[in-house]
Amino acid sequence: SRVASWDLGLGESQVLSWVISHTGYEAIIDDLAARKAAKILQIPVRGTLAVIILAKQMGCIASAKQDLESLVQVGLRLSPAVLAQVIALAGE
């Protein structure tokens, strides 16, 4: 497949392959290599931070800051500057 040639992780490959076969959806991926592959393969992609901002804007979550801090506690790597910027973009 077009995705297999990129030698990505299993999860990233499956997500990109699924989006290729399901027009109208976006891949939710943070992995840099997978995002590069998606761009070249013209697969729409969004990252975790964008999903959190959108969820806050749509009223699906009460606090982007709280959810982001929870993700950082379980291993999401964000600089304090990026964390502050995302919280601001979420309107908090």
N, CA, C and O atoms as a GROMACS GRO file, in nm:
protein
  368
    1SER      N    1   0.084  -0.120   0.000
    1SER     CA    2   0.000   0.000   0.000
    1SER      C    3   0.087   0.124   0.000
    1SER      O    4   0.208   0.118   0.023
    2ARG      N    5   0.025   0.236  -0.026
    2ARG     CA    6   0.099   0.362  -0.028
    2ARG      C    7   0.157   0.396   0.108
    2ARG      O    8   0.262   0.459   0.116
    3VAL      N    9   0.092   0.354   0.213
    3VAL     CA   10   0.138   0.385   0.348
    3VAL      C   11   0.252   0.294   0.390
    3VAL      O   12   0.345   0.339   0.458
    4ALA      N   13   0.249   0.168   0.352
    4ALA     CA   14   0.350   0.071   0.394
    4ALA      C   15   0.491   0.113   0.357
    4ALA      O   16   0.586   0.083   0.430
    5SER      N   17   0.506   0.181   0.246
    5SER     CA   18   0.639   0.221   0.201
    5SER      C   19   0.704   0.325   0.292
    5SER      O   20   0.823   0.353   0.278
    6TRP      N   21   0.629   0.383   0.384
    6TRP     CA   22   0.683   0.485   0.473
    6TRP      C   23   0.747   0.427   0.598
    6TRP      O   24   0.812   0.500   0.672
    7ASP      N   25   0.732   0.298   0.624
    7ASP     CA   26   0.794   0.232   0.739
    7ASP      C   27   0.759   0.301   0.870
    7ASP      O   28   0.846   0.331   0.952
    8LEU      N   29   0.630   0.327   0.889
    8LEU     CA   30   0.581   0.390   1.011
    8LEU      C   31   0.545   0.283   1.112
    8LEU      O   32   0.547   0.164   1.081
    9GLY      N   33   0.512   0.324   1.232
    9GLY     CA   34   0.463   0.230   1.332
    9GLY      C   35   0.329   0.172   1.289
    9GLY      O   36   0.261   0.227   1.203
   10LEU      N   37   0.292   0.060   1.350
   10LEU     CA   38   0.169  -0.008   1.312
   10LEU      C   39   0.046   0.081   1.330
   10LEU      O   40  -0.039   0.089   1.241
   11GLY      N   41   0.038   0.149   1.444
   11GLY     CA   42  -0.078   0.235   1.470
   11GLY      C   43  -0.090   0.348   1.370
   11GLY      O   44  -0.199   0.373   1.318
   12GLU      N   45   0.020   0.416   1.343
   12GLU     CA   46   0.018   0.526   1.248
   12GLU      C   47  -0.018   0.477   1.108
   12GLU      O   48  -0.096   0.541   1.038
   13SER      N   49   0.038   0.364   1.069
   13SER     CA   50   0.008   0.307   0.937
   13SER      C   51  -0.140   0.272   0.925
   13SER      O   52  -0.202   0.298   0.822
   14GLN      N   53  -0.195   0.214   1.030
   14GLN     CA   54  -0.336   0.177   1.026
   14GLN      C   55  -0.426   0.300   1.018
   14GLN      O   56  -0.524   0.301   0.943
   15VAL      N   57  -0.394   0.402   1.094
   15VAL     CA   58  -0.474   0.525   1.091
   15VAL      C   59  -0.471   0.587   0.952
   15VAL      O   60  -0.575   0.621   0.897
   16LEU      N   61  -0.352   0.601   0.895
   16LEU     CA   62  -0.341   0.663   0.762
   16LEU      C   63  -0.412   0.578   0.656
   16LEU      O   64  -0.479   0.633   0.569
   17SER      N   65  -0.396   0.448   0.663
   17SER     CA   66  -0.464   0.360   0.566
   17SER      C   67  -0.615   0.372   0.579
   17SER      O   68  -0.686   0.373   0.478
   18TRP      N   69  -0.664   0.380   0.701
   18TRP     CA   70  -0.808   0.392   0.722
   18TRP      C   71  -0.860   0.522   0.662
   18TRP      O   72  -0.964   0.523   0.596
   19VAL      N   73  -0.790   0.632   0.685
   19VAL     CA   74  -0.835   0.761   0.634
   19VAL      C   75  -0.832   0.762   0.481
   19VAL      O   76  -0.919   0.823   0.418
   20ILE      N   77  -0.734   0.696   0.421
   20ILE     CA   78  -0.729   0.687   0.275
   20ILE      C   79  -0.855   0.618   0.223
   20ILE      O   80  -0.911   0.659   0.121
   21SER      N   81  -0.900   0.516   0.293
   21SER     CA   82  -1.016   0.440   0.244
   21SER      C   83  -1.150   0.497   0.292
   21SER      O   84  -1.256   0.446   0.254
   22HIS      N   85  -1.148   0.600   0.375
   22HIS     CA   86  -1.271   0.662   0.426
   22HIS      C   87  -1.264   0.813   0.402
   22HIS      O   88  -1.229   0.890   0.492
   23THR      N   89  -1.297   0.853   0.283
   23THR     CA   90  -1.292   0.994   0.244
   23THR      C   91  -1.377   1.078   0.339
   23THR      O   92  -1.485   1.038   0.383
   24GLY      N   93  -1.326   1.197   0.369
   24GLY     CA   94  -1.400   1.289   0.453
   24GLY      C   95  -1.357   1.288   0.599
   24GLY      O   96  -1.407   1.368   0.678
   25TYR      N   97  -1.266   1.201   0.634
   25TYR     CA   98  -1.216   1.194   0.771
   25TYR      C   99  -1.074   1.248   0.777
   25TYR      O  100  -1.005   1.257   0.676
   26GLU      N  101  -1.030   1.283   0.898
   26GLU     CA  102  -0.894   1.329   0.922
   26GLU      C  103  -0.820   1.226   1.007
   26GLU      O  104  -0.881   1.157   1.089
   27ALA      N  105  -0.691   1.216   0.987
   27ALA     CA  106  -0.608   1.133   1.074
   27ALA      C  107  -0.569   1.217   1.196
   27ALA      O  108  -0.530   1.333   1.182
   28ILE      N  109  -0.581   1.159   1.313
   28ILE     CA  110  -0.536   1.225   1.435
   28ILE      C  111  -0.403   1.160   1.472
   28ILE      O  112  -0.398   1.049   1.524
   29ILE      N  113  -0.296   1.233   1.443
   29ILE     CA  114  -0.162   1.178   1.458
   29ILE      C  115  -0.067   1.287   1.506
   29ILE      O  116  -0.072   1.400   1.458
   30ASP      N  117   0.020   1.252   1.601
   30ASP     CA  118   0.121   1.345   1.650
   30ASP      C  119   0.261   1.309   1.600
   30ASP      O  120   0.349   1.395   1.596
   31ASP      N  121   0.282   1.185   1.562
   31ASP     CA  122   0.413   1.138   1.518
   31ASP      C  123   0.460   1.217   1.396
   31ASP      O  124   0.390   1.225   1.295
   32LEU      N  125   0.579   1.276   1.405
   32LEU     CA  126   0.629   1.364   1.299
   32LEU      C  127   0.645   1.292   1.166
   32LEU      O  128   0.605   1.346   1.062
   33ALA      N  129   0.701   1.172   1.166
   33ALA     CA  130   0.719   1.098   1.040
   33ALA      C  131   0.584   1.067   0.976
   33ALA      O  132   0.569   1.075   0.855
   34ALA      N  133   0.486   1.030   1.058
   34ALA     CA  134   0.353   1.000   1.006
   34ALA      C  135   0.286   1.125   0.951
   34ALA      O  136   0.214   1.118   0.851
   35ARG      N  137   0.309   1.238   1.015
   35ARG     CA  138   0.250   1.364   0.966
   35ARG      C  139   0.314   1.403   0.832
   35ARG      O  140   0.245   1.455   0.744
   36LYS      N  141   0.443   1.379   0.818
   36LYS     CA  142   0.510   1.407   0.689
   36LYS      C  143   0.454   1.316   0.580
   36LYS      O  144   0.427   1.361   0.468
   37ALA      N  145   0.436   1.190   0.613
   37ALA     CA  146   0.379   1.096   0.516
   37ALA      C  147   0.239   1.140   0.477
   37ALA      O  148   0.203   1.138   0.359
   38ALA      N  149   0.159   1.178   0.576
   38ALA     CA  150   0.022   1.222   0.549
   38ALA      C  151   0.020   1.343   0.456
   38ALA      O  152  -0.062   1.351   0.365
   39LYS      N  153   0.111   1.435   0.479
   39LYS     CA  154   0.116   1.555   0.393
   39LYS      C  155   0.146   1.515   0.248
   39LYS      O  156   0.078   1.562   0.156
   40ILE      N  157   0.245   1.432   0.229
   40ILE     CA  158   0.282   1.391   0.093
   40ILE      C  159   0.170   1.308   0.029
   40ILE      O  160   0.145   1.319  -0.091
   41LEU      N  161   0.104   1.224   0.109
   41LEU     CA  162  -0.005   1.141   0.058
   41LEU      C  163  -0.137   1.217   0.050
   41LEU      O  164  -0.240   1.162   0.010
   42GLN      N  165  -0.134   1.344   0.088
   42GLN     CA  166  -0.252   1.432   0.085
   42GLN      C  167  -0.365   1.378   0.173
   42GLN      O  168  -0.482   1.378   0.134
   43ILE      N  169  -0.327   1.332   0.290
   43ILE     CA  170  -0.422   1.284   0.389
   43ILE      C  171  -0.442   1.397   0.490
   43ILE      O  172  -0.345   1.445   0.549
   44PRO      N  173  -0.567   1.440   0.512
   44PRO     CA  174  -0.589   1.544   0.612
   44PRO      C  175  -0.551   1.494   0.750
   44PRO      O  176  -0.583   1.382   0.788
   45VAL      N  177  -0.482   1.578   0.825
   45VAL     CA  178  -0.431   1.536   0.956
   45VAL      C  179  -0.450   1.648   1.058
   45VAL      O  180  -0.448   1.767   1.025
   46ARG      N  181  -0.469   1.607   1.180
   46ARG     CA  182  -0.482   1.700   1.292
   46ARG      C  183  -0.412   1.634   1.410
   46ARG      O  184  -0.412   1.511   1.422
   47GLY      N  185  -0.352   1.713   1.495
   47GLY     CA  186  -0.283   1.659   1.611
   47GLY      C  187  -0.367   1.666   1.737
   47GLY      O  188  -0.475   1.726   1.738
   48THR      N  189  -0.318   1.606   1.841
   48THR     CA  190  -0.387   1.603   1.969
   48THR      C  191  -0.418   1.743   2.020
   48THR      O  192  -0.528   1.768   2.069
   49LEU      N  193  -0.323   1.834   2.007
   49LEU     CA  194  -0.344   1.969   2.059
   49LEU      C  195  -0.458   2.038   1.985
   49LEU      O  196  -0.538   2.108   2.047
   50ALA      N  197  -0.464   2.020   1.855
   50ALA     CA  198  -0.573   2.079   1.777
   50ALA      C  199  -0.708   2.019   1.816
   50ALA      O  200  -0.809   2.089   1.820
   51VAL      N  201  -0.710   1.890   1.846
   51VAL     CA  202  -0.834   1.825   1.887
   51VAL      C  203  -0.881   1.882   2.021
   51VAL      O  204  -1.000   1.905   2.041
   52ILE      N  205  -0.788   1.906   2.112
   52ILE     CA  206  -0.824   1.962   2.242
   52ILE      C  207  -0.878   2.104   2.227
   52ILE      O  208  -0.978   2.140   2.290
   53ILE      N  209  -0.813   2.184   2.144
   53ILE     CA  210  -0.862   2.321   2.120
   53ILE      C  211  -1.003   2.315   2.061
   53ILE      O  212  -1.092   2.386   2.107
   54LEU      N  213  -1.023   2.233   1.962
   54LEU     CA  214  -1.154   2.220   1.898
   54LEU      C  215  -1.260   2.170   1.996
   54LEU      O  216  -1.372   2.220   1.998
   55ALA      N  217  -1.224   2.072   2.078
   55ALA     CA  218  -1.318   2.018   2.177
   55ALA      C  219  -1.360   2.126   2.276
   55ALA      O  220  -1.477   2.133   2.314
   56LYS      N  221  -1.267   2.210   2.316
   56LYS     CA  222  -1.299   2.320   2.408
   56LYS      C  223  -1.390   2.421   2.339
   56LYS      O  224  -1.489   2.465   2.397
   57GLN      N  225  -1.356   2.459   2.216
   57GLN     CA  226  -1.435   2.557   2.142
   57GLN      C  227  -1.577   2.508   2.117
   57GLN      O  228  -1.671   2.587   2.114
   58MET      N  229  -1.593   2.378   2.100
   58MET     CA  230  -1.725   2.319   2.073
   58MET      C  231  -1.803   2.288   2.201
   58MET      O  232  -1.918   2.245   2.195
   59GLY      N  233  -1.740   2.308   2.316
   59GLY     CA  234  -1.806   2.281   2.443
   59GLY      C  235  -1.809   2.134   2.482
   59GLY      O  236  -1.887   2.093   2.567
   60CYS      N  237  -1.724   2.054   2.419
   60CYS     CA  238  -1.719   1.910   2.449
   60CYS      C  239  -1.639   1.880   2.575
   60CYS      O  240  -1.659   1.776   2.638
   61ILE      N  241  -1.550   1.970   2.611
   61ILE     CA  242  -1.473   1.954   2.735
   61ILE      C  243  -1.483   2.084   2.814
   61ILE      O  244  -1.497   2.192   2.756
   62ALA      N  245  -1.475   2.073   2.945
   62ALA     CA  246  -1.488   2.191   3.030
   62ALA      C  247  -1.359   2.272   3.037
   62ALA      O  248  -1.362   2.395   3.042
   63SER      N  249  -1.245   2.203   3.036
   63SER     CA  250  -1.118   2.272   3.057
   63SER      C  251  -1.007   2.212   2.972
   63SER      O  252  -0.964   2.099   2.995
   64ALA      N  253  -0.962   2.289   2.874
   64ALA     CA  254  -0.849   2.244   2.794
   64ALA      C  255  -0.724   2.235   2.882
   64ALA      O  256  -0.645   2.142   2.869
   65LYS      N  257  -0.708   2.332   2.971
   65LYS     CA  258  -0.590   2.333   3.058
   65LYS      C  259  -0.584   2.206   3.142
   65LYS      O  260  -0.478   2.143   3.152
   66GLN      N  261  -0.695   2.169   3.202
   66GLN     CA  262  -0.697   2.050   3.286
   66GLN      C  263  -0.666   1.925   3.205
   66GLN      O  264  -0.588   1.840   3.248
   67ASP      N  265  -0.726   1.913   3.088
   67ASP     CA  266  -0.702   1.795   3.004
   67ASP      C  267  -0.558   1.791   2.954
   67ASP      O  268  -0.497   1.684   2.949
   68LEU      N  269  -0.503   1.906   2.917
   68LEU     CA  270  -0.364   1.911   2.872
   68LEU      C  271  -0.269   1.873   2.985
   68LEU      O  272  -0.174   1.798   2.965
   69GLU      N  273  -0.294   1.926   3.104
   69GLU     CA  274  -0.209   1.892   3.218
   69GLU      C  275  -0.216   1.743   3.249
   69GLU      O  276  -0.116   1.682   3.288
   70SER      N  277  -0.334   1.683   3.233
   70SER     CA  278  -0.347   1.538   3.254
   70SER      C  279  -0.264   1.461   3.151
   70SER      O  280  -0.200   1.362   3.185
   71LEU      N  281  -0.267   1.507   3.026
   71LEU     CA  282  -0.188   1.442   2.922
   71LEU      C  283  -0.038   1.455   2.949
   71LEU      O  284   0.038   1.361   2.927
   72VAL      N  285   0.004   1.571   2.997
   72VAL     CA  286   0.146   1.591   3.031
   72VAL      C  287   0.185   1.495   3.144
   72VAL      O  288   0.295   1.440   3.142
   73GLN      N  289   0.096   1.476   3.240
   73GLN     CA  290   0.126   1.386   3.352
   73GLN      C  291   0.146   1.242   3.307
   73GLN      O  292   0.218   1.166   3.372
   74VAL      N  293   0.081   1.203   3.197
   74VAL     CA  294   0.096   1.065   3.149
   74VAL      C  295   0.196   1.053   3.034
   74VAL      O  296   0.205   0.948   2.971
   75GLY      N  297   0.271   1.161   3.008
   75GLY     CA  298   0.382   1.148   2.915
   75GLY      C  299   0.381   1.234   2.790
   75GLY      O  300   0.477   1.229   2.713
   76LEU      N  301   0.276   1.313   2.766
   76LEU     CA  302   0.279   1.403   2.651
   76LEU      C  303   0.385   1.510   2.677
   76LEU      O  304   0.384   1.577   2.780
   77ARG      N  305   0.477   1.524   2.584
   77ARG     CA  306   0.587   1.618   2.602
   77ARG      C  307   0.551   1.752   2.537
   77ARG      O  308   0.537   1.762   2.415
   78LEU      N  309   0.537   1.854   2.621
   78LEU     CA  310   0.508   1.990   2.576
   78LEU      C  311   0.594   2.086   2.655
   78LEU      O  312   0.611   2.072   2.776
   79SER      N  313   0.649   2.184   2.586
   79SER     CA  314   0.721   2.288   2.658
   79SER      C  315   0.619   2.377   2.728
   79SER      O  316   0.504   2.384   2.685
   80PRO      N  317   0.659   2.444   2.836
   80PRO     CA  318   0.566   2.536   2.902
   80PRO      C  319   0.512   2.643   2.807
   80PRO      O  320   0.397   2.685   2.819
   81ALA      N  321   0.595   2.688   2.713
   81ALA     CA  322   0.551   2.790   2.618
   81ALA      C  323   0.442   2.737   2.526
   81ALA      O  324   0.343   2.806   2.501
   82VAL      N  325   0.458   2.616   2.476
   82VAL     CA  326   0.357   2.556   2.388
   82VAL      C  327   0.229   2.530   2.468
   82VAL      O  328   0.119   2.555   2.419
   83LEU      N  329   0.244   2.480   2.590
   83LEU     CA  330   0.128   2.456   2.675
   83LEU      C  331   0.049   2.586   2.695
   83LEU      O  332  -0.073   2.586   2.682
   84ALA      N  333   0.118   2.693   2.726
   84ALA     CA  334   0.052   2.823   2.747
   84ALA      C  335  -0.016   2.871   2.619
   84ALA      O  336  -0.127   2.925   2.624
   85GLN      N  337   0.049   2.852   2.506
   85GLN     CA  338  -0.008   2.895   2.378
   85GLN      C  339  -0.135   2.816   2.346
   85GLN      O  340  -0.234   2.875   2.301
   86VAL      N  341  -0.134   2.687   2.367
   86VAL     CA  342  -0.251   2.605   2.338
   86VAL      C  343  -0.366   2.642   2.432
   86VAL      O  344  -0.481   2.650   2.388
   87ILE      N  345  -0.337   2.665   2.557
   87ILE     CA  346  -0.440   2.706   2.653
   87ILE      C  347  -0.501   2.839   2.609
   87ILE      O  348  -0.623   2.857   2.616
   88ALA      N  349  -0.418   2.931   2.564
   88ALA     CA  350  -0.468   3.060   2.515
   88ALA      C  351  -0.554   3.042   2.390
   88ALA      O  352  -0.659   3.105   2.377
   89LEU      N  353  -0.509   2.958   2.297
   89LEU     CA  354  -0.587   2.933   2.176
   89LEU      C  355  -0.722   2.869   2.207
   89LEU      O  356  -0.819   2.887   2.133
   90ALA      N  357  -0.728   2.795   2.316
   90ALA     CA  358  -0.853   2.732   2.358
   90ALA      C  359  -0.945   2.832   2.428
   90ALA      O  360  -1.060   2.800   2.461
   91GLY      N  361  -0.895   2.952   2.450
   91GLY     CA  362  -0.976   3.056   2.512
   91GLY      C  363  -0.978   3.054   2.663
   91GLY      O  364  -1.074   3.100   2.725
   92GLU      N  365  -0.874   3.001   2.722
   92GLU     CA  366  -0.867   2.996   2.869
   92GLU      C  367  -0.755   3.084   2.920
   92GLU      O  368  -0.734   3.092   3.041
   0.00000   0.00000   0.00000
